[in-house]
Amino acid sequence: MTLTDPRSDPRTGEHVIERVVFSEADLANRIGEIGREIAAAAPADEEILLIGMLKGSFLFLADLARAIPRPVKLDFMVAASYHAGTVSSGEVTLKYRPDTSLEGRFVVIVEDIIDSGTTLKRLLPVFEAQKPAHLEVCALLHKRLVALDPPARWVGFDAPPGFLVGYGLDFAEQFRNLPYVGVLQSDAG
Ligand code: IMP
Ligand code: MG
């Protein structure tokens, strides 16, 4: 263990990832499947527009975009609902909304994880108002604590209880660069 190991807590240098939940290979296989499904689901005359919810979806979005064997356009949405801890504040702050038109497009909102569902419940009506031909949600992980209406059309994996980090997911901005999804030790932070 060294201080440069991305699994370590930068304050103490201690390894704080309890276990790997989804490995790099698990992620790559599942994202390949989802990419092919999205390509097949979008009507041929509709452009696919992926909207990544930053920051957590940045790696998922990058891999998913490359797994879709069709042209895609990309934009981003920046919303914050977690501030520093592991519990949602319940508020959703919009910091950037896409300036690409959604109208007539096959729009896929790309989320890292659905936890309380607050972020999507707040944002889906904002997207719907822009009259996409289709509006779908693709989440890498779903904690299955809430049922969204409509449900997320694509979910990579059901998430186990606990606070997950890695592959875009952070704890206080740390661990986003882990290549896998792991569970944080419950006494960390
Ligand atoms: P919501 O509670 O469904 O609104 O989740 C909003 C955001 O909280 C997600 O997009 C993540 O960025 C973050 N989040 C929720 N659960 C976790 C977790 O277990 N680890 C890291 N981030 C999380
Ligand atoms: Mg986050």
Coordinates of N, CA, C and O and ligand atoms in Angstrom, one line a residue:
M1 N 0.8 -1.2 0.0 CA 0.0 0.0 0.0 C 0.9 1.2 0.0 O 1.8 1.4 0.8
T2 N 0.6 2.1 -1.0 CA 1.3 3.4 -1.0 C 0.3 4.5 -1.0 O -0.9 4.3 -1.3
L3 N 0.7 5.7 -0.8 CA -0.2 6.9 -0.9 C -0.7 7.1 -2.3 O -1.8 7.8 -2.4
T4 N -0.1 6.5 -3.3 CA -0.7 6.8 -4.6 C -1.7 5.7 -5.0 O -2.3 5.8 -6.1
D5 N -1.9 4.7 -4.2 CA -3.0 3.7 -4.5 C -4.3 4.4 -4.5 O -4.7 5.0 -3.5
P6 N -5.1 4.3 -5.6 CA -6.4 5.0 -5.6 C -7.4 4.5 -4.6 O -8.4 5.1 -4.4
R7 N -7.1 3.3 -4.0 CA -8.1 2.8 -3.0 C -7.9 3.4 -1.7 O -8.6 3.1 -0.7
S8 N -6.8 4.2 -1.5 CA -6.5 4.7 -0.2 C -7.2 6.0 0.2 O -7.5 6.8 -0.7
D9 N -7.4 6.2 1.4 CA -7.9 7.5 1.9 C -6.7 8.4 1.9 O -5.7 8.2 2.5
P10 N -6.9 9.6 1.2 CA -5.7 10.4 1.1 C -5.2 11.0 2.4 O -4.1 11.5 2.5
R11 N -6.1 11.0 3.4 CA -5.8 11.6 4.7 C -4.9 10.7 5.5 O -4.0 11.1 6.2
T12 N -5.2 9.4 5.3 CA -4.5 8.4 6.2 C -3.6 7.4 5.4 O -2.8 6.8 6.0
G13 N -3.9 7.3 4.1 CA -3.1 6.3 3.3 C -3.7 4.9 3.5 O -3.2 4.0 2.9
E14 N -4.7 4.8 4.3 CA -5.3 3.4 4.5 C -6.2 3.0 3.4 O -7.0 3.8 2.9
H15 N -6.2 1.7 3.2 CA -7.1 1.1 2.2 C -8.5 1.0 2.7 O -8.7 0.4 3.8
V16 N -9.4 1.7 2.1 CA -10.8 1.8 2.7 C -11.9 1.1 1.8 O -13.0 1.3 2.1
I17 N -11.5 0.4 0.8 CA -12.5 -0.3 0.0 C -12.7 -1.7 0.6 O -11.7 -2.5 0.6
E18 N -13.9 -2.0 1.1 CA -14.1 -3.3 1.7 C -14.1 -4.4 0.7 O -13.5 -5.5 1.0
R19 N -14.8 -4.3 -0.4 CA -14.7 -5.3 -1.4 C -15.1 -4.8 -2.8 O -15.8 -3.7 -2.9
V20 N -14.6 -5.5 -3.8 CA -15.0 -5.1 -5.2 C -16.4 -5.7 -5.4 O -16.6 -6.9 -5.2
V21 N -17.3 -4.9 -5.9 CA -18.7 -5.4 -6.1 C -18.9 -5.8 -7.6 O -19.4 -6.8 -7.9
F22 N -18.5 -4.9 -8.5 CA -18.6 -5.1 -9.9 C -17.2 -4.8 -10.5 O -16.7 -3.7 -10.4
S23 N -16.6 -5.9 -11.1 CA -15.2 -5.8 -11.6 C -15.2 -5.1 -12.9 O -16.2 -4.9 -13.6
E24 N -14.0 -4.8 -13.4 CA -13.9 -4.2 -14.7 C -14.5 -5.0 -15.8 O -15.2 -4.5 -16.7
A25 N -14.3 -6.3 -15.7 CA -14.9 -7.3 -16.7 C -16.4 -7.3 -16.6 O -17.1 -7.3 -17.6
D26 N -17.0 -7.3 -15.4 CA -18.4 -7.3 -15.2 C -19.0 -6.0 -15.9 O -20.0 -6.1 -16.6
L27 N -18.3 -4.9 -15.6 CA -18.8 -3.6 -16.2 C -18.8 -3.6 -17.7 O -19.7 -3.3 -18.4
A28 N -17.6 -4.1 -18.2 CA -17.5 -4.1 -19.7 C -18.5 -5.0 -20.4 O -19.1 -4.6 -21.4
N29 N -18.7 -6.1 -19.8 CA -19.7 -7.1 -20.4 C -21.1 -6.5 -20.4 O -21.8 -6.5 -21.4
R30 N -21.5 -6.0 -19.3 CA -22.9 -5.5 -19.2 C -23.1 -4.3 -20.0 O -24.1 -4.1 -20.6
I31 N -22.1 -3.4 -20.0 CA -22.2 -2.1 -20.8 C -22.3 -2.5 -22.3 O -23.0 -1.8 -23.1
G32 N -21.5 -3.5 -22.7 CA -21.6 -3.9 -24.1 C -23.0 -4.4 -24.5 O -23.5 -4.0 -25.6
E33 N -23.7 -5.1 -23.6 CA -25.0 -5.6 -23.8 C -26.0 -4.4 -23.9 O -26.8 -4.3 -24.8
I34 N -25.8 -3.4 -23.0 CA -26.8 -2.3 -23.0 C -26.6 -1.4 -24.2 O -27.5 -1.0 -24.8
G35 N -25.3 -1.3 -24.6 CA -25.1 -0.5 -25.8 C -25.8 -1.0 -27.0 O -26.4 -0.3 -27.8
R36 N -25.7 -2.4 -27.2 CA -26.4 -3.0 -28.3 C -27.9 -2.9 -28.2 O -28.6 -2.7 -29.2
E37 N -28.4 -3.0 -27.0 CA -29.8 -2.8 -26.8 C -30.3 -1.4 -27.1 O -31.4 -1.3 -27.8
I38 N -29.6 -0.4 -26.7 CA -30.0 1.0 -27.0 C -30.0 1.2 -28.6 O -30.9 1.8 -29.1
A39 N -28.9 0.7 -29.2 CA -28.9 0.8 -30.7 C -30.1 0.2 -31.4 O -30.6 0.7 -32.3
A40 N -30.5 -1.0 -30.8 CA -31.6 -1.7 -31.4 C -32.9 -1.0 -31.1 O -33.9 -1.1 -31.9
A41 N -33.0 -0.4 -29.9 CA -34.3 0.2 -29.5 C -34.6 1.5 -30.2 O -35.8 1.8 -30.3
A42 N -33.7 2.3 -30.6 CA -33.9 3.6 -31.1 C -34.4 3.4 -32.6 O -33.7 2.8 -33.4
P43 N -35.5 3.9 -33.0 CA -36.0 3.9 -34.4 C -34.9 4.5 -35.3 O -34.2 5.4 -34.9
A44 N -34.8 3.9 -36.5 CA -33.7 4.3 -37.4 C -33.8 5.7 -37.8 O -32.7 6.3 -38.1
D45 N -34.9 6.4 -37.7 CA -35.0 7.8 -38.1 C -34.9 8.7 -36.9 O -35.1 9.9 -37.1
E46 N -34.5 8.2 -35.8 CA -34.4 9.1 -34.6 C -32.9 9.1 -34.2 O -32.3 8.0 -34.0
E47 N -32.4 10.3 -34.1 CA -31.0 10.4 -33.6 C -30.9 10.1 -32.1 O -31.8 10.5 -31.3
I48 N -29.9 9.4 -31.7 CA -29.7 9.0 -30.3 C -28.9 10.2 -29.6 O -27.9 10.6 -30.1
L49 N -29.5 10.7 -28.6 CA -28.8 11.7 -27.8 C -28.6 11.2 -26.4 O -29.6 10.9 -25.7
L50 N -27.4 11.0 -26.0 CA -27.1 10.6 -24.6 C -26.8 11.8 -23.7 O -26.0 12.7 -24.1
I51 N -27.5 11.9 -22.6 CA -27.3 13.0 -21.7 C -26.7 12.4 -20.4 O -27.4 11.7 -19.7
G52 N -25.5 12.7 -20.2 CA -24.8 12.2 -19.0 C -25.0 13.1 -17.8 O -24.8 14.3 -17.9
M53 N -25.4 12.5 -16.7 CA -25.5 13.3 -15.4 C -24.2 13.3 -14.7 O -23.7 12.2 -14.2
L54 N -23.6 14.4 -14.8 CA -22.2 14.5 -14.2 C -22.3 14.8 -12.7 O -23.3 15.3 -12.2
K55 N -21.3 14.5 -11.9 CA -20.1 14.0 -12.5 C -20.1 12.4 -12.5 O -19.3 11.8 -13.2
G56 N -21.0 11.8 -11.7 CA -20.9 10.4 -11.5 C -20.9 9.5 -12.7 O -20.3 8.4 -12.7
S57 N -21.5 9.9 -13.8 CA -21.7 9.1 -15.0 C -20.5 9.2 -15.9 O -20.6 8.6 -17.0
F58 N -19.5 9.9 -15.6 CA -18.5 10.2 -16.7 C -17.8 9.0 -17.3 O -17.6 8.9 -18.5
L59 N -17.5 8.0 -16.5 CA -16.8 6.8 -17.1 C -17.9 5.9 -17.8 O -17.6 5.4 -18.8
F60 N -19.0 5.8 -17.1 CA -20.1 5.0 -17.7 C -20.5 5.5 -19.1 O -20.6 4.8 -20.1
L61 N -20.7 6.9 -19.1 CA -21.0 7.5 -20.4 C -20.0 7.3 -21.5 O -20.3 7.0 -22.6
A62 N -18.7 7.4 -21.1 CA -17.6 7.2 -22.1 C -17.7 5.8 -22.6 O -17.5 5.6 -23.8
D63 N -17.8 4.8 -21.8 CA -17.8 3.4 -22.2 C -19.1 3.1 -23.0 O -19.1 2.4 -24.0
L64 N -20.3 3.6 -22.4 CA -21.5 3.3 -23.1 C -21.6 3.9 -24.5 O -22.0 3.2 -25.4
A65 N -21.1 5.1 -24.6 CA -21.2 5.8 -26.0 C -20.4 4.9 -27.0 O -20.8 4.7 -28.1
R66 N -19.3 4.3 -26.5 CA -18.4 3.5 -27.5 C -19.0 2.1 -27.7 O -18.6 1.4 -28.6
A67 N -20.0 1.7 -26.8 CA -20.6 0.4 -27.0 C -21.9 0.5 -27.9 O -22.5 -0.6 -28.1
I68 N -22.3 1.7 -28.3 CA -23.5 1.8 -29.1 C -23.0 1.8 -30.6 O -22.4 2.8 -31.0
P69 N -23.4 0.8 -31.4 CA -22.9 0.7 -32.7 C -23.7 1.5 -33.7 O -24.2 1.0 -34.7
R70 N -23.9 2.8 -33.4 CA -24.7 3.8 -34.2 C -24.2 5.1 -33.9 O -23.6 5.3 -32.8
P71 N -24.5 6.1 -34.8 CA -24.0 7.5 -34.4 C -24.8 8.0 -33.2 O -26.0 7.6 -33.0
V72 N -24.1 8.7 -32.3 CA -24.8 9.3 -31.1 C -24.3 10.7 -31.0 O -23.2 11.1 -31.4
K73 N -25.2 11.5 -30.4 CA -24.8 12.8 -29.9 C -24.7 12.8 -28.4 O -25.4 12.0 -27.8
L74 N -23.9 13.7 -27.8 CA -23.7 13.7 -26.4 C -24.0 15.1 -25.8 O -23.6 16.1 -26.4
D75 N -24.5 15.1 -24.6 CA -24.5 16.4 -23.9 C -24.5 16.0 -22.4 O -24.5 14.8 -22.1
F76 N -24.6 16.9 -21.5 CA -24.4 16.7 -20.1 C -25.4 17.5 -19.3 O -25.9 18.5 -19.8
M77 N -25.6 17.0 -18.1 CA -26.4 17.7 -17.1 C -25.6 17.7 -15.8 O -25.1 16.6 -15.5
V78 N -25.5 18.8 -15.2 CA -24.8 18.7 -13.9 C -25.9 19.1 -12.8 O -26.5 20.1 -12.8
A79 N -26.1 18.1 -11.9 CA -27.0 18.3 -10.8 C -26.3 17.8 -9.6 O -25.6 16.7 -9.7
A80 N -26.5 18.4 -8.5 CA -25.9 17.9 -7.3 C -27.0 17.7 -6.2 O -27.8 18.6 -6.0
S81 N -27.0 16.5 -5.7 CA -27.9 16.3 -4.6 C -27.2 15.9 -3.3 O -27.7 16.0 -2.2
Y82 N -26.0 15.3 -3.5 CA -25.2 15.0 -2.4 C -24.1 16.1 -2.2 O -23.6 16.6 -3.2
H83 N -23.8 16.4 -1.0 CA -22.9 17.5 -0.8 C -21.5 16.9 -0.4 O -20.6 16.9 -1.1
A84 N -21.5 16.4 0.8 CA -20.2 15.8 1.2 C -20.3 14.4 1.8 O -19.5 13.6 1.6
G85 N -21.4 14.1 2.4 CA -21.6 12.9 3.1 C -22.1 11.7 2.3 O -22.1 11.8 1.1
T86 N -22.7 10.7 3.0 CA -23.2 9.6 2.3 C -24.7 9.6 2.3 O -25.4 8.7 1.9
V87 N -25.3 10.7 2.8 CA -26.8 10.8 2.8 C -27.3 11.9 2.0 O -26.7 13.0 2.0
S88 N -28.3 11.7 1.2 CA -28.8 12.7 0.3 C -29.4 13.9 1.0 O -30.0 13.7 2.0
S89 N -29.1 15.1 0.5 CA -29.7 16.3 1.1 C -31.1 16.5 0.8 O -31.8 17.2 1.4
G90 N -31.6 15.8 -0.3 CA -33.0 15.9 -0.7 C -33.2 17.1 -1.6 O -34.2 17.1 -2.3
E91 N -32.2 18.0 -1.7 CA -32.3 19.1 -2.7 C -31.6 18.7 -3.9 O -30.5 18.1 -3.8
V92 N -32.1 19.2 -5.1 CA -31.3 19.0 -6.3 C -30.9 20.4 -6.9 O -31.8 21.2 -7.1
T93 N -29.7 20.6 -7.0 CA -29.2 21.9 -7.5 C -28.8 21.7 -9.0 O -27.9 20.8 -9.2
L94 N -29.3 22.4 -9.9 CA -28.9 22.3 -11.3 C -27.8 23.3 -11.6 O -27.9 24.5 -11.3
K95 N -26.7 22.8 -12.1 CA -25.6 23.7 -12.4 C -25.3 23.8 -13.8 O -24.7 24.8 -14.2
Y96 N -25.7 22.9 -14.6 CA -25.6 23.0 -16.1 C -26.7 22.2 -16.7 O -27.0 21.0 -16.3
R97 N -27.4 22.7 -17.7 CA -28.4 21.9 -18.4 C -28.0 21.9 -19.9 O -27.4 22.8 -20.4
P98 N -28.4 20.8 -20.6 CA -27.9 20.6 -21.9 C -28.4 21.7 -22.9 O -29.5 22.2 -22.7
D99 N -27.5 22.2 -23.8 CA -28.0 23.2 -24.7 C -28.3 22.5 -26.1 O -28.8 23.2 -27.0
T100 N -28.1 21.2 -26.2 CA -28.5 20.5 -27.4 C -30.0 20.3 -27.4 O -30.5 20.0 -26.3
S101 N -30.6 20.4 -28.5 CA -32.1 20.3 -28.5 C -32.5 18.8 -28.4 O -31.8 17.9 -28.9
L102 N -33.5 18.6 -27.5 CA -34.0 17.2 -27.3 C -35.1 16.8 -28.3 O -35.4 15.7 -28.4
E103 N -35.6 17.8 -28.9 CA -36.8 17.7 -29.7 C -36.7 16.6 -30.8 O -35.7 16.7 -31.6
G104 N -37.6 15.7 -30.8 CA -37.6 14.6 -31.9 C -36.5 13.6 -31.7 O -36.4 12.7 -32.6
R105 N -35.7 13.6 -30.7 CA -34.6 12.7 -30.6 C -34.9 11.6 -29.6 O -35.8 11.7 -28.8
F106 N -34.1 10.5 -29.8 CA -34.2 9.4 -28.8 C -33.2 9.7 -27.7 O -32.0 9.5 -27.8
V107 N -33.8 10.2 -26.6 CA -32.9 10.8 -25.6 C -32.8 9.7 -24.5 O -33.8 9.2 -24.0
V108 N -31.5 9.5 -24.1 CA -31.2 8.6 -23.0 C -30.5 9.3 -21.9 O -29.4 9.8 -22.1
I109 N -31.1 9.4 -20.8 CA -30.5 10.0 -19.6 C -29.6 9.0 -19.0 O -30.1 7.9 -18.6
V110 N -28.3 9.3 -18.8 CA -27.3 8.3 -18.4 C -26.9 8.7 -16.9 O -26.4 9.7 -16.7
E111 N -27.3 7.8 -16.0 CA -27.1 8.1 -14.5 C -26.2 7.0 -14.0 O -26.1 5.9 -14.4
D112 N -25.4 7.4 -13.0 CA -24.5 6.5 -12.4 C -25.3 5.5 -11.5 O -25.2 4.3 -11.6
I113 N -26.2 6.1 -10.6 CA -26.9 5.2 -9.6 C -28.2 5.9 -9.2 O -28.2 7.1 -9.1
I114 N -29.2 5.1 -9.1 CA -30.5 5.5 -8.6 C -30.6 5.1 -7.2 O -30.6 3.9 -6.9
D115 N -30.6 6.1 -6.3 CA -30.7 5.9 -4.9 C -32.1 6.2 -4.4 O -33.0 5.4 -4.4
S116 N -32.2 7.5 -3.9 CA -33.6 7.9 -3.5 C -34.5 8.2 -4.7 O -35.7 8.3 -4.6
G117 N -33.9 8.4 -5.9 CA -34.7 8.8 -7.1 C -35.0 10.2 -7.2 O -35.6 10.7 -8.1
T118 N -34.6 11.0 -6.2 CA -34.9 12.4 -6.1 C -34.4 13.2 -7.4 O -35.1 14.0 -7.9
T119 N -33.2 12.9 -7.8 CA -32.6 13.6 -8.9 C -33.4 13.4 -10.2 O -33.8 14.4 -10.8
L120 N -33.8 12.2 -10.5 CA -34.5 11.9 -11.7 C -35.9 12.4 -11.6 O -36.5 12.9 -12.6
K121 N -36.6 12.2 -10.4 CA -37.9 12.7 -10.3 C -38.0 14.2 -10.6 O -38.9 14.7 -11.2
R122 N -37.0 14.9 -10.1 CA -37.0 16.4 -10.3 C -36.6 16.7 -11.8 O -37.2 17.7 -12.3
L123 N -35.7 15.9 -12.4 CA -35.2 16.4 -13.7 C -36.0 15.8 -14.9 O -36.1 16.5 -16.0
L124 N -36.7 14.7 -14.8 CA -37.4 14.1 -15.9 C -38.4 15.1 -16.5 O -38.5 15.2 -17.7
P125 N -39.2 15.8 -15.7 CA -40.2 16.7 -16.3 C -39.5 17.8 -17.1 O -40.0 18.3 -18.1
V126 N -38.3 18.2 -16.6 CA -37.6 19.3 -17.3 C -37.2 18.8 -18.7 O -37.3 19.6 -19.7
F127 N -36.8 17.6 -18.8 CA -36.4 17.0 -20.2 C -37.7 16.8 -21.0 O -37.7 17.1 -22.2
E128 N -38.7 16.2 -20.4 CA -40.0 15.9 -21.1 C -40.5 17.2 -21.8 O -41.1 17.1 -22.9
A129 N -40.4 18.3 -21.1 CA -41.0 19.6 -21.6 C -40.3 19.9 -22.9 O -40.9 20.7 -23.7
Q130 N -39.2 19.4 -23.2 CA -38.5 19.7 -24.5 C -38.9 18.8 -25.6 O -38.2 18.8 -26.7
K131 N -39.9 18.0 -25.5 CA -40.5 17.2 -26.5 C -39.5 16.2 -27.2 O -39.5 16.2 -28.5
P132 N -38.8 15.4 -26.5 CA -38.0 14.3 -27.2 C -39.0 13.3 -27.8 O -40.1 13.2 -27.3
A133 N -38.6 12.6 -28.8 CA -39.5 11.6 -29.4 C -39.6 10.5 -28.4 O -40.7 9.9 -28.2
H134 N -38.5 10.1 -27.7 CA -38.5 9.2 -26.7 C -37.6 9.7 -25.6 O -36.6 10.4 -25.8
L135 N -38.0 9.4 -24.3 CA -37.1 9.8 -23.2 C -36.9 8.5 -22.3 O -37.9 8.0 -21.8
E136 N -35.7 8.1 -22.2 CA -35.4 6.8 -21.5 C -34.3 7.1 -20.5 O -33.5 8.0 -20.6
V137 N -34.3 6.3 -19.4 CA -33.3 6.4 -18.4 C -32.4 5.1 -18.5 O -32.9 4.0 -18.5
C138 N -31.1 5.3 -18.4 CA -30.2 4.2 -18.4 C -29.3 4.5 -17.2 O -28.5 5.4 -17.1
A139 N -29.4 3.6 -16.2 CA -28.6 3.8 -14.9 C -27.7 2.6 -14.8 O -28.1 1.4 -15.0
L140 N -26.5 2.8 -14.4 CA -25.5 1.7 -14.2 C -26.0 0.9 -13.0 O -25.9 -0.3 -13.1
L141 N -26.4 1.6 -12.0 CA -26.7 0.9 -10.7 C -28.1 1.4 -10.2 O -28.4 2.5 -10.4
H142 N -28.8 0.5 -9.5 CA -30.1 0.9 -9.0 C -30.2 0.2 -7.6 O -30.0 -1.0 -7.5
K143 N -30.4 1.0 -6.6 CA -30.5 0.5 -5.2 C -31.9 -0.2 -5.0 O -32.0 -0.8 -3.9
R144 N -32.8 0.0 -5.9 CA -34.2 -0.5 -5.7 C -34.9 -0.1 -4.4 O -35.6 -0.9 -3.8
L145 N -34.6 1.1 -4.0 CA -35.3 1.7 -2.9 C -36.6 2.3 -3.3 O -37.5 2.5 -2.4
V146 N -36.6 2.8 -4.5 CA -37.8 3.4 -5.0 C -38.2 2.9 -6.4 O -37.3 2.4 -7.1
A147 N -39.5 3.0 -6.7 CA -39.9 2.6 -8.1 C -40.1 4.0 -8.8 O -40.9 4.8 -8.4
L148 N -39.3 4.2 -9.9 CA -39.5 5.4 -10.7 C -40.7 5.1 -11.6 O -40.9 4.0 -12.1
D149 N -41.4 6.2 -12.0 CA -42.5 6.1 -12.9 C -42.3 7.2 -14.0 O -42.4 8.4 -13.7
P150 N -42.0 6.8 -15.2 CA -41.7 5.4 -15.7 C -40.4 4.8 -15.2 O -39.5 5.6 -14.8
P151 N -40.3 3.5 -15.1 CA -39.1 2.9 -14.6 C -37.9 3.2 -15.5 O -38.1 3.5 -16.7
A152 N -36.7 3.0 -15.0 CA -35.5 3.1 -15.8 C -35.5 2.0 -16.8 O -35.7 0.8 -16.4
R153 N -35.4 2.3 -18.1 CA -35.5 1.2 -19.1 C -34.3 0.3 -19.1 O -34.4 -0.9 -19.4
W154 N -33.1 0.9 -18.8 CA -31.9 0.0 -18.8 C -31.2 0.2 -17.4 O -31.0 1.4 -17.0
V155 N -30.9 -0.9 -16.7 CA -30.2 -0.8 -15.5 C -29.1 -1.8 -15.6 O -29.3 -3.0 -16.0
G156 N -27.9 -1.4 -15.3 CA -26.7 -2.3 -15.4 C -26.8 -3.4 -14.3 O -26.8 -4.6 -14.7
F157 N -26.9 -3.0 -13.1 CA -26.9 -4.0 -12.0 C -27.8 -3.4 -10.8 O -27.8 -2.2 -10.6
D158 N -28.4 -4.3 -10.1 CA -29.0 -4.0 -8.8 C -27.9 -3.8 -7.8 O -27.0 -4.7 -7.8
A159 N -27.9 -2.7 -7.1 CA -26.8 -2.4 -6.2 C -27.0 -3.0 -4.8 O -28.2 -2.9 -4.3
P160 N -26.0 -3.6 -4.2 CA -26.2 -4.0 -2.8 C -26.3 -2.9 -1.9 O -25.9 -1.8 -2.2
P161 N -26.8 -3.1 -0.6 CA -26.8 -2.0 0.4 C -25.3 -1.5 0.6 O -24.4 -2.3 0.4
G162 N -25.2 -0.4 1.1 CA -23.9 0.2 1.4 C -23.6 1.3 0.5 O -24.3 1.6 -0.5
F163 N -22.5 2.0 0.8 CA -22.1 3.2 0.0 C -21.1 2.7 -1.0 O -20.0 2.2 -0.7
L164 N -21.4 2.9 -2.3 CA -20.6 2.4 -3.4 C -19.7 3.5 -3.9 O -20.1 4.7 -4.0
V165 N -18.5 3.1 -4.3 CA -17.6 4.1 -4.9 C -16.9 3.5 -6.1 O -16.8 2.2 -6.2
G166 N -16.3 4.3 -6.9 CA -15.5 3.8 -8.0 C -16.3 3.9 -9.3 O -17.5 4.1 -9.3
Y167 N -15.5 3.8 -10.4 CA -16.1 3.9 -11.8 C -17.0 5.1 -11.9 O -18.2 5.1 -12.4
G168 N -16.6 6.3 -11.4 CA -17.3 7.5 -11.5 C -17.9 7.9 -10.1 O -18.1 9.1 -9.9
L169 N -18.3 6.9 -9.3 CA -19.0 7.2 -8.0 C -17.9 7.7 -7.0 O -16.9 7.1 -6.9
D170 N -18.3 8.7 -6.3 CA -17.3 9.3 -5.3 C -17.8 9.2 -3.9 O -19.0 9.0 -3.6
F171 N -16.9 9.3 -3.0 CA -17.2 9.7 -1.6 C -16.4 11.0 -1.4 O -15.1 10.9 -1.4
A172 N -17.0 12.1 -1.2 CA -16.4 13.4 -1.0 C -15.3 13.6 -2.1 O -14.2 14.0 -1.8
E173 N -15.7 13.3 -3.4 CA -14.9 13.5 -4.6 C -13.7 12.5 -4.7 O -13.0 12.6 -5.7
Q174 N -13.6 11.6 -3.8 CA -12.5 10.6 -3.9 C -13.0 9.4 -4.5 O -14.2 9.1 -4.5
F175 N -12.1 8.6 -5.1 CA -12.4 7.2 -5.7 C -13.1 7.2 -7.0 O -13.4 6.1 -7.5
R176 N -13.3 8.3 -7.7 CA -14.0 8.3 -9.0 C -13.2 7.5 -10.0 O -13.7 7.0 -10.9
N177 N -11.9 7.5 -9.8 CA -11.0 6.9 -10.8 C -10.7 5.4 -10.6 O -10.0 4.8 -11.4
L178 N -11.4 4.8 -9.6 CA -11.2 3.3 -9.5 C -11.9 2.7 -10.8 O -13.0 3.1 -11.2
P179 N -11.3 1.7 -11.4 CA -11.8 1.1 -12.6 C -13.0 0.1 -12.3 O -13.5 -0.4 -13.2
Y180 N -13.3 -0.2 -11.0 CA -14.4 -1.1 -10.7 C -15.3 -0.4 -9.7 O -15.0 0.7 -9.2
V181 N -16.4 -1.0 -9.4 CA -17.3 -0.5 -8.3 C -17.0 -1.3 -7.0 O -17.1 -2.5 -7.1
G182 N -16.8 -0.6 -6.0 CA -16.5 -1.2 -4.7 C -17.4 -0.6 -3.6 O -18.1 0.4 -3.8
V183 N -17.4 -1.3 -2.5 CA -18.2 -0.8 -1.4 C -17.2 -0.2 -0.3 O -16.1 -0.8 -0.1
L184 N -17.6 1.0 0.1 CA -16.7 1.7 1.1 C -16.9 1.0 2.5 O -18.0 0.7 2.9
Q185 N -15.8 0.9 3.2 CA -15.9 0.4 4.6 C -16.8 1.3 5.3 O -16.7 2.5 5.2
S186 N -17.7 0.7 6.1 CA -18.8 1.6 6.8 C -18.2 2.5 7.8 O -18.8 3.5 8.1
D187 N -17.0 2.3 8.3 CA -16.4 3.2 9.2 C -15.5 4.3 8.6 O -15.0 5.1 9.2
A188 N -15.4 4.2 7.2 CA -14.5 5.1 6.5 C -15.2 6.5 6.5 O -16.4 6.6 6.3
G189 N -14.4 7.6 6.5 CA -15.0 8.9 6.4 C -15.7 9.3 7.7 O -16.4 10.3 7.7
Ligands
IMP1 P1 -30.7 10.0 -5.9 O1 -30.8 9.8 -4.4 O2 -31.3 8.9 -6.7 O3 -31.2 11.4 -6.3 O4 -29.2 9.9 -6.2 C1 -28.5 11.0 -6.6 C2 -27.0 10.9 -6.8 O5 -26.4 10.5 -5.5 C3 -26.5 9.7 -7.7 O6 -26.6 10.1 -9.0 C4 -25.1 9.6 -7.2 O7 -24.2 10.6 -7.8 C5 -25.2 9.8 -5.7 N1 -25.2 8.6 -5.0 C6 -26.3 7.9 -4.5 N2 -25.9 6.7 -3.9 C7 -24.6 6.7 -4.0 C8 -23.6 5.7 -3.6 O8 -23.8 4.6 -3.0 N3 -22.3 6.1 -3.8 C9 -21.9 7.2 -4.5 N4 -22.8 8.1 -4.9 C10 -24.1 7.9 -4.6
MG2 MG -22.0 11.9 -6.4

